[in-house]
XYZ file of C-alpha atoms in Angstrom:
146
model
C 0.212 -0.056 0.067
C 2.705 2.673 1.141
C 2.520 5.748 2.463
C -0.916 8.062 1.500
C 0.080 10.771 -1.229
C -2.239 12.693 1.238
C 0.372 12.393 4.006
C 2.969 13.069 2.177
C 1.696 16.182 0.630
C 1.124 17.262 4.332
C 4.433 16.474 5.410
C 6.340 18.559 3.084
C 3.787 21.468 2.949
C 5.108 21.513 6.512
C 8.633 21.129 5.751
C 7.800 23.996 3.073
C 6.671 26.141 6.485
C 9.614 25.406 8.024
C 12.218 26.511 4.705
C 9.595 29.594 4.532
C 10.653 30.643 8.138
C 14.095 30.357 7.229
C 14.510 28.008 10.813
C 16.826 25.429 10.371
C 16.454 23.533 13.475
C 12.425 23.272 12.517
C 13.694 21.769 9.797
C 15.851 19.551 10.683
C 13.195 17.918 12.307
C 11.604 16.471 9.400
C 14.538 14.377 9.047
C 15.812 10.647 9.900
C 19.205 10.507 11.558
C 21.629 9.710 9.739
C 20.699 12.103 6.273
C 22.046 11.721 3.800
C 22.466 14.270 0.940
C 23.495 13.160 -2.941
C 23.764 15.364 -6.327
C 25.948 16.230 -9.231
C 28.440 18.909 -6.072
C 28.441 16.956 -2.815
C 27.801 14.167 -0.822
C 27.398 13.406 2.771
C 26.133 12.131 5.001
C 24.491 13.766 8.721
C 24.388 12.248 11.694
C 22.931 15.164 14.232
C 20.538 17.366 14.085
C 22.296 19.950 15.388
C 24.701 19.579 11.422
C 22.172 19.452 9.589
C 20.598 22.575 10.859
C 23.946 24.643 10.550
C 24.041 23.152 6.887
C 20.704 24.329 6.060
C 21.125 27.155 7.990
C 24.759 27.702 5.564
C 21.913 28.568 2.327
C 20.114 31.016 4.115
C 22.451 33.783 2.848
C 22.136 33.327 -0.718
C 18.366 32.097 -0.854
C 17.692 35.736 0.945
C 20.003 37.957 -1.291
C 18.093 35.413 -4.847
C 14.890 37.094 -2.734
C 13.604 33.379 -2.006
C 11.007 34.207 0.335
C 8.683 31.888 0.078
C 9.000 27.622 -1.058
C 5.538 25.859 -3.005
C 6.414 22.088 -2.668
C 4.593 19.858 -6.048
C 4.949 15.932 -5.232
C 5.716 15.212 -9.064
C 6.016 11.505 -8.519
C 5.298 8.975 -5.835
C 6.998 4.962 -5.758
C 5.857 2.777 -2.589
C 8.821 0.670 -2.636
C 7.771 -1.258 0.938
C 4.636 -0.302 3.503
C 6.589 2.453 4.963
C 9.156 3.568 2.460
C 8.415 6.106 -0.550
C 10.607 7.767 -3.063
C 9.283 10.741 -3.225
C 9.770 13.628 -6.603
C 9.084 17.263 -5.658
C 10.121 20.027 -7.294
C 10.087 23.262 -5.354
C 8.928 26.709 -6.312
C 10.769 29.879 -4.572
C 9.052 32.462 -5.206
C 9.874 36.558 -4.153
C 7.668 38.698 -1.658
C 5.339 39.716 -4.204
C 4.729 35.569 -4.783
C 6.680 35.880 -8.271
C 8.218 32.974 -9.332
C 11.773 32.656 -9.386
C 13.366 29.441 -9.903
C 12.279 26.175 -9.583
C 14.400 22.982 -9.257
C 12.777 18.978 -8.214
C 14.155 16.486 -5.378
C 14.380 13.050 -5.188
C 13.522 12.215 -1.410
C 13.494 8.159 0.514
C 10.629 8.394 2.874
C 10.117 6.639 5.792
C 7.225 6.360 7.810
C 8.874 5.665 11.422
C 7.085 5.571 14.839
C 7.291 9.080 15.252
C 5.894 10.118 11.595
C 6.742 11.131 8.569
C 10.981 11.170 7.964
C 13.166 12.210 5.272
C 16.916 10.064 5.038
C 17.506 11.116 1.759
C 17.408 13.446 -0.996
C 18.881 13.839 -3.758
C 19.413 17.525 -5.918
C 18.273 16.968 -9.619
C 18.811 20.640 -10.477
C 19.217 22.472 -7.712
C 22.528 23.519 -8.120
C 21.356 24.566 -11.467
C 18.792 25.960 -10.475
C 20.650 28.136 -8.465
C 22.966 29.136 -10.798
C 19.837 30.445 -13.066
C 18.164 32.086 -10.134
C 21.532 34.613 -9.544
C 21.975 35.463 -13.672
C 18.388 37.016 -13.539
C 19.838 39.003 -11.124
C 23.502 39.984 -11.975
C 24.476 38.510 -8.218
C 27.795 36.671 -8.702
C 28.356 33.588 -7.339
C 31.347 31.663 -5.290
C 33.857 29.804 -6.965
C 33.828 27.241 -4.542
């Protein structure tokens, strides 16, 4: 059967709310431990929520410079791997203060229904780095080469 879509939608709506508030500690609580993040440019496992919060908050200055004021999730695909594990593709729409679209990016999440609720264990950034580059270029913002 898998995790019901409505639960996943509700989960990612709450996750987006924490991100909109630039609340790294609240965002980190949506993760199970250890949490793995992987993309073309990065791969790492985080063993604690404190480490996750630190990693998440490191992106906030750039997000603010790019004018990200809101973020809206759209579930694009859900694959139930087991009764309690689902692979979920989410398209994130980053909006400015006027609710105008700045950029979208897709992320694949491995979500497990733990005893205390849904938790993300793996996130695969499909095009996040490219989305940030596009948003920066559109606003004339130079990104650090590192």
